[in-house]
Amino acid sequence: MSKCFSFTESKNWCYRSSFTKSGLRSTITDLKDGTVMHCWVPKTHNESEPKPNLLLIHGLGANALWQWADVIRHVTPYFNVYVPDLVFFGDSFTTRPERSESFQAECVMRVMEANSVRKLSLVGLSYGGFVGYSMAAQFKEAVERVVLCCAGVCMEEKDLSNGVFRVSDLEEAVRILVPQTPEKLKELMGYTLFRPHPFGFLPSCLLTDFIDAMCAEYAEEKRDLIRAIPKDRKLENLPKISQPTLIIWGDQDQIFPLELGHRLKTHLGDNAQLVVIKNVGHAFSVEKPKEFYKHLKSFLVDLQFPPSPTSPPPKDQNKKTS
């Protein structure tokens, strides 16, 4: 008997509604090479008061709606916001064989170009940070500012055997990161969150419902995306991006340990700043969303668009000197 109700799909509908209320609309872009990309884009553009463009790139797991729902309403007042589903997530897919973050970056950039976006800042969560970093390296003129959230782009293939990660076996990591059973999903939550989360105490039927809706489709393709990350990866081959970069990390991250955040800061030098959020794991955007947004606003809004003076200068500055 087929199920007639899905909690996950109902939640998905709620998130779609919140994106729509925030001024976004759902679009499909056919890249004409076997790749189709879904992306949330602004419904309208106010030409009299133009806003800069902000690209939000999700990580592994659920689709973009679930990962950015709590951020959208905070950033749409300041930016034209674009939220794509990466290839093999949501309604995005390809028949091409490429599985690298470089290919993902190219696909996302082509969607931006299709929407006449020439300049943008970006925020990448975890795997989305790998894609965002690749975009910044490939499209230097288009990407202006970069926020990388718990994205282990400085990892090397040898880190797997050198004990850097809690799970050193790549295939076991793949089984956890693309969970197909309630047990694996709970294990993933254990690695992702610092504190116990109600998600882990949900009954198996609801966890299975989530897996069916978010993890089952293109499961092998998603596994290949993960396998492609460490393959032949060396720090010496990682380009240094030139854009101002904010690196945000949880101090208790068990997916990409904080060591990789410090490594990335060293790699980028003075061009980057590292912010460490205390007592959170990999999913700090879930555990401490207010602190996460505070750092986003400081870097993306306050530093770029300082408030204009709302009062006249002090009187002594207006006095004539004799």
PDB file of C-alpha atoms in Angstrom:
ATOM      1  CA  MET A   1       0.000   0.000   0.000  1.00  0.00           C
ATOM      2  CA  SER A   2       1.471   3.343  -1.012  1.00  0.00           C
ATOM      3  CA  LYS A   3       1.747   5.996   1.640  1.00  0.00           C
ATOM      4  CA  CYS A   4      -0.661   8.905   1.345  1.00  0.00           C
ATOM      5  CA  PHE A   5       1.177  11.355   3.612  1.00  0.00           C
ATOM      6  CA  SER A   6       4.799  12.393   3.800  1.00  0.00           C
ATOM      7  CA  PHE A   7       5.981  14.581   6.665  1.00  0.00           C
ATOM      8  CA  THR A   8       9.105  15.479   4.682  1.00  0.00           C
ATOM      9  CA  GLU A   9       7.161  16.526   1.592  1.00  0.00           C
ATOM     10  CA  SER A  10       4.787  18.552   3.773  1.00  0.00           C
ATOM     11  CA  LYS A  11       7.755  20.342   5.311  1.00  0.00           C
ATOM     12  CA  ASN A  12       9.153  20.819   1.821  1.00  0.00           C
ATOM     13  CA  TRP A  13       5.910  22.511   0.812  1.00  0.00           C
ATOM     14  CA  CYS A  14       6.161  24.864   3.803  1.00  0.00           C
ATOM     15  CA  TYR A  15       9.696  25.806   2.836  1.00  0.00           C
ATOM     16  CA  ARG A  16       8.637  26.446  -0.751  1.00  0.00           C
ATOM     17  CA  SER A  17       5.937  28.746   0.572  1.00  0.00           C
ATOM     18  CA  SER A  18       8.453  30.662   2.714  1.00  0.00           C
ATOM     19  CA  PHE A  19      10.798  31.096  -0.268  1.00  0.00           C
ATOM     20  CA  THR A  20       7.901  32.412  -2.340  1.00  0.00           C
ATOM     21  CA  LYS A  21       6.867  34.837   0.393  1.00  0.00           C
ATOM     22  CA  SER A  22      10.472  36.054   0.520  1.00  0.00           C
ATOM     23  CA  GLY A  23      10.207  37.142  -3.101  1.00  0.00           C
ATOM     24  CA  LEU A  24      11.746  34.152  -4.877  1.00  0.00           C
ATOM     25  CA  ARG A  25      10.426  31.957  -7.653  1.00  0.00           C
ATOM     26  CA  SER A  26      11.329  28.467  -8.800  1.00  0.00           C
ATOM     27  CA  THR A  27      13.044  28.153 -12.194  1.00  0.00           C
ATOM     28  CA  ILE A  28      14.461  25.410 -14.398  1.00  0.00           C
ATOM     29  CA  THR A  29      17.422  26.070 -16.712  1.00  0.00           C
ATOM     30  CA  ASP A  30      18.297  23.546 -19.406  1.00  0.00           C
ATOM     31  CA  LEU A  31      22.021  23.876 -20.086  1.00  0.00           C
ATOM     32  CA  LYS A  32      21.586  21.983 -23.374  1.00  0.00           C
ATOM     33  CA  ASP A  33      24.324  19.456 -22.631  1.00  0.00           C
ATOM     34  CA  GLY A  34      22.333  16.870 -20.700  1.00  0.00           C
ATOM     35  CA  THR A  35      22.289  19.025 -17.563  1.00  0.00           C
ATOM     36  CA  VAL A  36      19.173  20.611 -16.085  1.00  0.00           C
ATOM     37  CA  MET A  37      19.450  22.985 -13.129  1.00  0.00           C
ATOM     38  CA  HIS A  38      16.797  24.119 -10.684  1.00  0.00           C
ATOM     39  CA  CYS A  39      17.301  27.470  -8.985  1.00  0.00           C
ATOM     40  CA  TRP A  40      15.315  29.900  -6.836  1.00  0.00           C
ATOM     41  CA  VAL A  41      15.691  33.416  -8.258  1.00  0.00           C
ATOM     42  CA  PRO A  42      14.202  36.842  -7.463  1.00  0.00           C
ATOM     43  CA  LYS A  43      10.687  37.375  -8.785  1.00  0.00           C
ATOM     44  CA  THR A  44      11.450  40.980  -9.651  1.00  0.00           C
ATOM     45  CA  HIS A  45      14.326  43.458  -9.713  1.00  0.00           C
ATOM     46  CA  ASN A  46      13.881  47.005  -8.470  1.00  0.00           C
ATOM     47  CA  GLU A  47      15.795  49.012 -11.042  1.00  0.00           C
ATOM     48  CA  SER A  48      15.427  52.240  -9.035  1.00  0.00           C
ATOM     49  CA  GLU A  49      17.133  50.683  -5.998  1.00  0.00           C
ATOM     50  CA  PRO A  50      19.423  47.947  -7.356  1.00  0.00           C
ATOM     51  CA  LYS A  51      20.767  45.407  -4.901  1.00  0.00           C
ATOM     52  CA  PRO A  52      23.900  43.249  -5.134  1.00  0.00           C
ATOM     53  CA  ASN A  53      23.587  39.545  -5.902  1.00  0.00           C
ATOM     54  CA  LEU A  54      24.061  36.769  -3.346  1.00  0.00           C
ATOM     55  CA  LEU A  55      24.404  33.088  -4.207  1.00  0.00           C
ATOM     56  CA  LEU A  56      23.646  30.488  -1.509  1.00  0.00           C
ATOM     57  CA  ILE A  57      25.108  27.030  -2.206  1.00  0.00           C
ATOM     58  CA  HIS A  58      23.874  24.089  -0.138  1.00  0.00           C
ATOM     59  CA  GLY A  59      25.826  21.063   1.052  1.00  0.00           C
ATOM     60  CA  LEU A  60      25.135  17.336   1.035  1.00  0.00           C
ATOM     61  CA  GLY A  61      21.918  15.989   2.499  1.00  0.00           C
ATOM     62  CA  ALA A  62      18.585  17.693   1.929  1.00  0.00           C
ATOM     63  CA  ASN A  63      17.780  20.034  -0.930  1.00  0.00           C
ATOM     64  CA  ALA A  64      18.469  23.775  -0.924  1.00  0.00           C
ATOM     65  CA  LEU A  65      15.090  24.612   0.609  1.00  0.00           C
ATOM     66  CA  TRP A  66      15.844  22.748   3.828  1.00  0.00           C
ATOM     67  CA  GLN A  67      19.368  24.094   4.197  1.00  0.00           C
ATOM     68  CA  TRP A  68      18.622  27.784   3.572  1.00  0.00           C
ATOM     69  CA  ALA A  69      15.075  28.217   4.884  1.00  0.00           C
ATOM     70  CA  ASP A  70      16.181  29.960   8.094  1.00  0.00           C
ATOM     71  CA  VAL A  71      18.524  32.344   6.269  1.00  0.00           C
ATOM     72  CA  ILE A  72      16.402  33.521   3.340  1.00  0.00           C
ATOM     73  CA  ARG A  73      14.255  36.087   5.131  1.00  0.00           C
ATOM     74  CA  HIS A  74      17.350  37.711   6.633  1.00  0.00           C
ATOM     75  CA  VAL A  75      19.225  38.244   3.360  1.00  0.00           C
ATOM     76  CA  THR A  76      16.508  39.117   0.829  1.00  0.00           C
ATOM     77  CA  PRO A  77      16.171  42.701   2.149  1.00  0.00           C
ATOM     78  CA  TYR A  78      19.820  43.350   1.220  1.00  0.00           C
ATOM     79  CA  PHE A  79      20.424  41.168  -1.841  1.00  0.00           C
ATOM     80  CA  ASN A  80      19.012  39.669  -4.989  1.00  0.00           C
ATOM     81  CA  VAL A  81      19.245  36.074  -3.743  1.00  0.00           C
ATOM     82  CA  TYR A  82      19.854  32.992  -5.889  1.00  0.00           C
ATOM     83  CA  VAL A  83      19.553  29.495  -4.416  1.00  0.00           C
ATOM     84  CA  PRO A  84      20.360  26.618  -6.781  1.00  0.00           C
ATOM     85  CA  ASP A  85      19.974  22.904  -6.254  1.00  0.00           C
ATOM     86  CA  LEU A  86      23.333  21.372  -7.110  1.00  0.00           C
ATOM     87  CA  VAL A  87      23.463  18.569  -9.674  1.00  0.00           C
ATOM     88  CA  PHE A  88      21.718  15.417  -8.310  1.00  0.00           C
ATOM     89  CA  PHE A  89      19.867  17.384  -5.638  1.00  0.00           C
ATOM     90  CA  GLY A  90      16.308  18.655  -5.802  1.00  0.00           C
ATOM     91  CA  ASP A  91      15.303  18.981  -9.433  1.00  0.00           C
ATOM     92  CA  SER A  92      18.843  19.290 -10.829  1.00  0.00           C
ATOM     93  CA  PHE A  93      20.502  16.447 -12.722  1.00  0.00           C
ATOM     94  CA  THR A  94      22.864  15.594 -15.552  1.00  0.00           C
ATOM     95  CA  THR A  95      23.469  12.739 -17.961  1.00  0.00           C
ATOM     96  CA  ARG A  96      27.133  13.756 -18.203  1.00  0.00           C
ATOM     97  CA  PRO A  97      29.779  11.687 -16.371  1.00  0.00           C
ATOM     98  CA  GLU A  98      31.511  14.555 -14.520  1.00  0.00           C
ATOM     99  CA  ARG A  99      31.312  14.445 -10.685  1.00  0.00           C
ATOM    100  CA  SER A 100      33.843  17.075  -9.579  1.00  0.00           C
ATOM    101  CA  GLU A 101      33.121  20.268  -7.643  1.00  0.00           C
ATOM    102  CA  SER A 102      34.628  22.073 -10.647  1.00  0.00           C
ATOM    103  CA  PHE A 103      31.834  20.732 -12.838  1.00  0.00           C
ATOM    104  CA  GLN A 104      29.228  21.743 -10.248  1.00  0.00           C
ATOM    105  CA  ALA A 105      30.751  25.239 -10.175  1.00  0.00           C
ATOM    106  CA  GLU A 106      30.548  25.532 -13.953  1.00  0.00           C
ATOM    107  CA  CYS A 107      26.892  24.471 -13.937  1.00  0.00           C
ATOM    108  CA  VAL A 108      25.960  26.985 -11.240  1.00  0.00           C
ATOM    109  CA  MET A 109      27.806  29.779 -13.043  1.00  0.00           C
ATOM    110  CA  ARG A 110      25.956  29.001 -16.253  1.00  0.00           C
ATOM    111  CA  VAL A 111      22.678  29.344 -14.371  1.00  0.00           C
ATOM    112  CA  MET A 112      23.816  32.719 -13.051  1.00  0.00           C
ATOM    113  CA  GLU A 113      24.738  33.828 -16.568  1.00  0.00           C
ATOM    114  CA  ALA A 114      21.340  32.647 -17.822  1.00  0.00           C
ATOM    115  CA  ASN A 115      19.820  35.005 -15.242  1.00  0.00           C
ATOM    116  CA  SER A 116      22.060  37.892 -16.387  1.00  0.00           C
ATOM    117  CA  VAL A 117      24.064  37.843 -13.150  1.00  0.00           C
ATOM    118  CA  ARG A 118      27.529  39.242 -13.837  1.00  0.00           C
ATOM    119  CA  LYS A 119      28.738  39.959 -10.278  1.00  0.00           C
ATOM    120  CA  LEU A 120      27.937  38.088  -7.077  1.00  0.00           C
ATOM    121  CA  SER A 121      29.018  37.177  -3.581  1.00  0.00           C
ATOM    122  CA  LEU A 122      28.507  33.626  -2.386  1.00  0.00           C
ATOM    123  CA  VAL A 123      28.031  31.506   0.719  1.00  0.00           C
ATOM    124  CA  GLY A 124      28.822  27.790   0.561  1.00  0.00           C
ATOM    125  CA  LEU A 125      27.845  25.249   3.204  1.00  0.00           C
ATOM    126  CA  SER A 126      30.179  22.242   3.527  1.00  0.00           C
ATOM    127  CA  TYR A 127      30.190  20.575   0.075  1.00  0.00           C
ATOM    128  CA  GLY A 128      28.680  23.809  -1.214  1.00  0.00           C
ATOM    129  CA  GLY A 129      31.855  25.507   0.011  1.00  0.00           C
ATOM    130  CA  PHE A 130      33.911  23.255  -2.272  1.00  0.00           C
ATOM    131  CA  VAL A 131      31.718  24.370  -5.170  1.00  0.00           C
ATOM    132  CA  GLY A 132      31.871  28.013  -4.095  1.00  0.00           C
ATOM    133  CA  TYR A 133      35.659  27.921  -3.788  1.00  0.00           C
ATOM    134  CA  SER A 134      35.904  26.469  -7.283  1.00  0.00           C
ATOM    135  CA  MET A 135      33.639  29.229  -8.597  1.00  0.00           C
ATOM    136  CA  ALA A 136      35.828  31.884  -6.965  1.00  0.00           C
ATOM    137  CA  ALA A 137      38.939  30.322  -8.528  1.00  0.00           C
ATOM    138  CA  GLN A 138      37.432  29.850 -12.000  1.00  0.00           C
ATOM    139  CA  PHE A 139      35.401  33.051 -12.264  1.00  0.00           C
ATOM    140  CA  LYS A 140      37.542  35.655 -10.543  1.00  0.00           C
ATOM    141  CA  GLU A 141      35.882  38.614 -12.223  1.00  0.00           C
ATOM    142  CA  ALA A 142      32.373  37.520 -11.302  1.00  0.00           C
ATOM    143  CA  VAL A 143      32.798  36.467  -7.662  1.00  0.00           C
ATOM    144  CA  GLU A 144      33.346  39.414  -5.322  1.00  0.00           C
ATOM    145  CA  ARG A 145      33.204  38.040  -1.763  1.00  0.00           C
ATOM    146  CA  VAL A 146      33.244  34.469  -0.429  1.00  0.00           C
ATOM    147  CA  VAL A 147      31.923  32.823   2.729  1.00  0.00           C
ATOM    148  CA  LEU A 148      33.025  29.222   3.308  1.00  0.00           C
ATOM    149  CA  CYS A 149      31.216  27.337   6.050  1.00  0.00           C
ATOM    150  CA  CYS A 150      32.884  24.193   7.436  1.00  0.00           C
ATOM    151  CA  ALA A 151      34.180  23.379   3.947  1.00  0.00           C
ATOM    152  CA  GLY A 152      37.300  21.220   4.033  1.00  0.00           C
ATOM    153  CA  VAL A 153      38.658  22.420   0.705  1.00  0.00           C
ATOM    154  CA  CYS A 154      42.220  22.220   2.111  1.00  0.00           C
ATOM    155  CA  MET A 155      41.969  18.493   2.802  1.00  0.00           C
ATOM    156  CA  GLU A 156      44.375  16.146   1.059  1.00  0.00           C
ATOM    157  CA  GLU A 157      43.869  12.557  -0.012  1.00  0.00           C
ATOM    158  CA  LYS A 158      46.506  11.443   2.489  1.00  0.00           C
ATOM    159  CA  ASP A 159      44.451  12.906   5.362  1.00  0.00           C
ATOM    160  CA  LEU A 160      42.173   9.868   5.155  1.00  0.00           C
ATOM    161  CA  SER A 161      44.991   7.524   6.153  1.00  0.00           C
ATOM    162  CA  ASN A 162      46.709   9.992   8.496  1.00  0.00           C
ATOM    163  CA  GLY A 163      43.939  10.053  11.087  1.00  0.00           C
ATOM    164  CA  VAL A 164      42.604  13.553  10.400  1.00  0.00           C
ATOM    165  CA  PHE A 165      39.012  12.321  10.097  1.00  0.00           C
ATOM    166  CA  ARG A 166      36.867  10.393  12.580  1.00  0.00           C
ATOM    167  CA  VAL A 167      35.939   8.024   9.743  1.00  0.00           C
ATOM    168  CA  SER A 168      39.045   7.183   7.735  1.00  0.00           C
ATOM    169  CA  ASP A 169      37.488   4.642   5.367  1.00  0.00           C
ATOM    170  CA  LEU A 170      36.097   6.510   2.368  1.00  0.00           C
ATOM    171  CA  GLU A 171      33.401   3.962   1.531  1.00  0.00           C
ATOM    172  CA  GLU A 172      32.141   3.967   5.123  1.00  0.00           C
ATOM    173  CA  ALA A 173      32.051   7.765   5.029  1.00  0.00           C
ATOM    174  CA  VAL A 174      30.047   7.552   1.798  1.00  0.00           C
ATOM    175  CA  ARG A 175      27.514   5.234   3.438  1.00  0.00           C
ATOM    176  CA  ILE A 176      27.089   7.685   6.302  1.00  0.00           C
ATOM    177  CA  LEU A 177      26.928  10.844   4.190  1.00  0.00           C
ATOM    178  CA  VAL A 178      24.376   9.336   1.786  1.00  0.00           C
ATOM    179  CA  PRO A 179      22.281   7.411   4.331  1.00  0.00           C
ATOM    180  CA  GLN A 180      19.863   4.775   3.084  1.00  0.00           C
ATOM    181  CA  THR A 181      18.646   3.417   6.440  1.00  0.00           C
ATOM    182  CA  PRO A 182      17.339   5.107   9.613  1.00  0.00           C
ATOM    183  CA  GLU A 183      20.384   3.786  11.478  1.00  0.00           C
ATOM    184  CA  LYS A 184      22.811   5.477   9.083  1.00  0.00           C
ATOM    185  CA  LEU A 185      20.796   8.704   9.191  1.00  0.00           C
ATOM    186  CA  LYS A 186      21.010   8.738  12.984  1.00  0.00           C
ATOM    187  CA  GLU A 187      24.736   8.076  12.732  1.00  0.00           C
ATOM    188  CA  LEU A 188      25.073  11.019  10.366  1.00  0.00           C
ATOM    189  CA  MET A 189      23.226  13.263  12.818  1.00  0.00           C
ATOM    190  CA  GLY A 190      25.588  12.116  15.543  1.00  0.00           C
ATOM    191  CA  TYR A 191      28.584  13.249  13.510  1.00  0.00           C
ATOM    192  CA  THR A 192      26.940  16.454  12.310  1.00  0.00           C
ATOM    193  CA  LEU A 193      25.590  17.883  15.575  1.00  0.00           C
ATOM    194  CA  PHE A 194      27.447  18.617  18.804  1.00  0.00           C
ATOM    195  CA  ARG A 195      24.403  18.364  21.037  1.00  0.00           C
ATOM    196  CA  PRO A 196      21.666  15.719  20.777  1.00  0.00           C
ATOM    197  CA  HIS A 197      18.953  16.888  18.394  1.00  0.00           C
ATOM    198  CA  PRO A 198      15.266  15.840  18.341  1.00  0.00           C
ATOM    199  CA  PHE A 199      15.825  14.600  14.795  1.00  0.00           C
ATOM    200  CA  GLY A 200      17.732  11.638  16.186  1.00  0.00           C
ATOM    201  CA  PHE A 201      14.813  10.603  18.375  1.00  0.00           C
ATOM    202  CA  LEU A 202      12.230  10.499  15.611  1.00  0.00           C
ATOM    203  CA  PRO A 203      10.644   7.104  14.910  1.00  0.00           C
ATOM    204  CA  SER A 204      12.125   5.057  12.092  1.00  0.00           C
ATOM    205  CA  CYS A 205       9.090   5.587   9.876  1.00  0.00           C
ATOM    206  CA  LEU A 206       9.727   9.353   9.767  1.00  0.00           C
ATOM    207  CA  LEU A 207      13.434   8.863   9.190  1.00  0.00           C
ATOM    208  CA  THR A 208      12.644   6.493   6.326  1.00  0.00           C
ATOM    209  CA  ASP A 209      10.257   9.104   4.952  1.00  0.00           C
ATOM    210  CA  PHE A 210      13.081  11.668   4.971  1.00  0.00           C
ATOM    211  CA  ILE A 211      15.466   9.231   3.264  1.00  0.00           C
ATOM    212  CA  ASP A 212      12.910   8.426   0.570  1.00  0.00           C
ATOM    213  CA  ALA A 213      12.337  12.114  -0.137  1.00  0.00           C
ATOM    214  CA  MET A 214      15.886  13.476   0.159  1.00  0.00           C
ATOM    215  CA  CYS A 215      18.477  10.713  -0.101  1.00  0.00           C
ATOM    216  CA  ALA A 216      17.176   7.853  -2.224  1.00  0.00           C
ATOM    217  CA  GLU A 217      17.128   9.520  -5.639  1.00  0.00           C
ATOM    218  CA  TYR A 218      20.493   9.648  -7.409  1.00  0.00           C
ATOM    219  CA  ALA A 219      22.072   7.900  -4.414  1.00  0.00           C
ATOM    220  CA  GLU A 220      24.932   6.366  -6.390  1.00  0.00           C
ATOM    221  CA  GLU A 221      25.606   9.627  -8.196  1.00  0.00           C
ATOM    222  CA  LYS A 222      25.821  11.419  -4.841  1.00  0.00           C
ATOM    223  CA  ARG A 223      28.247   8.767  -3.609  1.00  0.00           C
ATOM    224  CA  ASP A 224      30.392   9.479  -6.650  1.00  0.00           C
ATOM    225  CA  LEU A 225      30.377  13.202  -5.809  1.00  0.00           C
ATOM    226  CA  ILE A 226      31.891  12.354  -2.414  1.00  0.00           C
ATOM    227  CA  ARG A 227      34.406   9.892  -3.862  1.00  0.00           C
ATOM    228  CA  ALA A 228      35.601  12.608  -6.241  1.00  0.00           C
ATOM    229  CA  ILE A 229      36.471  15.043  -3.427  1.00  0.00           C
ATOM    230  CA  PRO A 230      39.674  13.427  -2.061  1.00  0.00           C
ATOM    231  CA  LYS A 231      40.829  11.805  -5.295  1.00  0.00           C
ATOM    232  CA  ASP A 232      44.428  12.949  -5.963  1.00  0.00           C
ATOM    233  CA  ARG A 233      43.775  16.002  -3.784  1.00  0.00           C
ATOM    234  CA  LYS A 234      46.873  17.922  -2.678  1.00  0.00           C
ATOM    235  CA  LEU A 235      47.099  21.290  -0.973  1.00  0.00           C
ATOM    236  CA  GLU A 236      49.880  22.392  -3.303  1.00  0.00           C
ATOM    237  CA  ASN A 237      47.442  22.108  -6.224  1.00  0.00           C
ATOM    238  CA  LEU A 238      44.713  24.198  -4.586  1.00  0.00           C
ATOM    239  CA  PRO A 239      44.614  27.695  -6.114  1.00  0.00           C
ATOM    240  CA  LYS A 240      44.614  30.662  -3.759  1.00  0.00           C
ATOM    241  CA  ILE A 241      41.466  32.672  -4.325  1.00  0.00           C
ATOM    242  CA  SER A 242      41.934  36.429  -4.272  1.00  0.00           C
ATOM    243  CA  GLN A 243      38.495  37.537  -3.077  1.00  0.00           C
ATOM    244  CA  PRO A 244      37.912  38.686   0.524  1.00  0.00           C
ATOM    245  CA  THR A 245      36.955  35.467   2.292  1.00  0.00           C
ATOM    246  CA  LEU A 246      35.217  34.648   5.560  1.00  0.00           C
ATOM    247  CA  ILE A 247      35.771  31.131   6.913  1.00  0.00           C
ATOM    248  CA  ILE A 248      33.264  29.943   9.540  1.00  0.00           C
ATOM    249  CA  TRP A 249      33.780  26.722  11.511  1.00  0.00           C
ATOM    250  CA  GLY A 250      32.324  24.895  14.466  1.00  0.00           C
ATOM    251  CA  ASP A 251      34.898  24.054  17.119  1.00  0.00           C
ATOM    252  CA  GLN A 252      33.427  20.543  17.552  1.00  0.00           C
ATOM    253  CA  ASP A 253      33.095  19.658  13.858  1.00  0.00           C
ATOM    254  CA  GLN A 254      33.441  15.890  13.358  1.00  0.00           C
ATOM    255  CA  ILE A 255      32.943  15.897   9.576  1.00  0.00           C
ATOM    256  CA  PHE A 256      35.666  18.383   8.670  1.00  0.00           C
ATOM    257  CA  PRO A 257      37.720  19.009  11.827  1.00  0.00           C
ATOM    258  CA  LEU A 258      38.703  22.546  12.782  1.00  0.00           C
ATOM    259  CA  GLU A 259      42.298  21.763  11.804  1.00  0.00           C
ATOM    260  CA  LEU A 260      41.187  22.143   8.178  1.00  0.00           C
ATOM    261  CA  GLY A 261      39.778  25.589   8.913  1.00  0.00           C
ATOM    262  CA  HIS A 262      43.124  26.754  10.271  1.00  0.00           C
ATOM    263  CA  ARG A 263      44.845  25.134   7.290  1.00  0.00           C
ATOM    264  CA  LEU A 264      42.624  27.067   4.900  1.00  0.00           C
ATOM    265  CA  LYS A 265      43.240  30.351   6.728  1.00  0.00           C
ATOM    266  CA  THR A 266      47.001  29.757   6.457  1.00  0.00           C
ATOM    267  CA  HIS A 267      46.645  28.891   2.772  1.00  0.00           C
ATOM    268  CA  LEU A 268      44.757  32.113   1.984  1.00  0.00           C
ATOM    269  CA  GLY A 269      46.734  34.374   4.332  1.00  0.00           C
ATOM    270  CA  ASP A 270      45.621  37.907   5.168  1.00  0.00           C
ATOM    271  CA  ASN A 271      42.920  37.781   2.511  1.00  0.00           C
ATOM    272  CA  ALA A 272      40.805  35.563   4.769  1.00  0.00           C
ATOM    273  CA  GLN A 273      39.470  35.663   8.293  1.00  0.00           C
ATOM    274  CA  LEU A 274      38.527  32.619  10.354  1.00  0.00           C
ATOM    275  CA  VAL A 275      35.611  32.724  12.786  1.00  0.00           C
ATOM    276  CA  VAL A 276      35.193  29.775  15.151  1.00  0.00           C
ATOM    277  CA  ILE A 277      31.771  29.228  16.720  1.00  0.00           C
ATOM    278  CA  LYS A 278      31.975  27.568  20.115  1.00  0.00           C
ATOM    279  CA  ASN A 279      30.174  24.409  21.215  1.00  0.00           C
ATOM    280  CA  VAL A 280      28.739  23.480  17.823  1.00  0.00           C
ATOM    281  CA  GLY A 281      29.445  20.770  15.297  1.00  0.00           C
ATOM    282  CA  HIS A 282      29.397  20.662  11.523  1.00  0.00           C
ATOM    283  CA  ALA A 283      25.823  21.941  11.299  1.00  0.00           C
ATOM    284  CA  PHE A 284      26.381  25.184  13.196  1.00  0.00           C
ATOM    285  CA  SER A 285      23.765  26.874  11.014  1.00  0.00           C
ATOM    286  CA  VAL A 286      21.241  24.583  12.727  1.00  0.00           C
ATOM    287  CA  GLU A 287      22.689  24.664  16.236  1.00  0.00           C
ATOM    288  CA  LYS A 288      23.395  28.408  16.456  1.00  0.00           C
ATOM    289  CA  PRO A 289      21.548  30.089  13.565  1.00  0.00           C
ATOM    290  CA  LYS A 290      21.548  33.561  15.135  1.00  0.00           C
ATOM    291  CA  GLU A 291      25.322  33.572  15.590  1.00  0.00           C
ATOM    292  CA  PHE A 292      25.759  32.229  12.068  1.00  0.00           C
ATOM    293  CA  TYR A 293      23.660  35.027  10.610  1.00  0.00           C
ATOM    294  CA  LYS A 294      25.440  37.637  12.760  1.00  0.00           C
ATOM    295  CA  HIS A 295      28.741  36.733  11.091  1.00  0.00           C
ATOM    296  CA  LEU A 296      27.157  36.647   7.627  1.00  0.00           C
ATOM    297  CA  LYS A 297      25.655  40.103   8.100  1.00  0.00           C
ATOM    298  CA  SER A 298      28.882  41.543   9.472  1.00  0.00           C
ATOM    299  CA  PHE A 299      30.906  40.349   6.481  1.00  0.00           C
ATOM    300  CA  LEU A 300      28.404  40.646   3.644  1.00  0.00           C
ATOM    301  CA  VAL A 301      26.339  43.664   4.694  1.00  0.00           C
ATOM    302  CA  ASP A 302      27.974  45.812   7.375  1.00  0.00           C
ATOM    303  CA  LEU A 303      31.479  45.785   5.863  1.00  0.00           C
ATOM    304  CA  GLN A 304      30.213  46.454   2.334  1.00  0.00           C
ATOM    305  CA  PHE A 305      27.353  48.825   3.048  1.00  0.00           C
ATOM    306  CA  PRO A 306      28.068  50.828   6.215  1.00  0.00           C
ATOM    307  CA  PRO A 307      25.035  52.808   7.359  1.00  0.00           C
ATOM    308  CA  SER A 308      24.822  56.376   6.161  1.00  0.00           C
ATOM    309  CA  PRO A 309      24.891  59.070   8.851  1.00  0.00           C
ATOM    310  CA  THR A 310      21.442  59.715  10.301  1.00  0.00           C
ATOM    311  CA  SER A 311      22.381  62.825  12.247  1.00  0.00           C
ATOM    312  CA  PRO A 312      24.478  65.932  11.508  1.00  0.00           C
ATOM    313  CA  PRO A 313      28.096  65.965  12.602  1.00  0.00           C
ATOM    314  CA  PRO A 314      28.937  67.334  16.028  1.00  0.00           C
ATOM    315  CA  LYS A 315      28.715  71.101  16.276  1.00  0.00           C
ATOM    316  CA  ASP A 316      32.386  71.658  16.903  1.00  0.00           C
ATOM    317  CA  GLN A 317      33.162  70.139  13.509  1.00  0.00           C
ATOM    318  CA  ASN A 318      31.088  72.884  11.875  1.00  0.00           C
ATOM    319  CA  LYS A 319      32.720  75.787  13.690  1.00  0.00           C
ATOM    320  CA  LYS A 320      34.915  78.112  11.671  1.00  0.00           C
ATOM    321  CA  THR A 321      38.452  78.404  12.817  1.00  0.00           C
ATOM    322  CA  SER A 322      39.736  81.864  13.482  1.00  0.00           C
TER     323      SER A 322
END
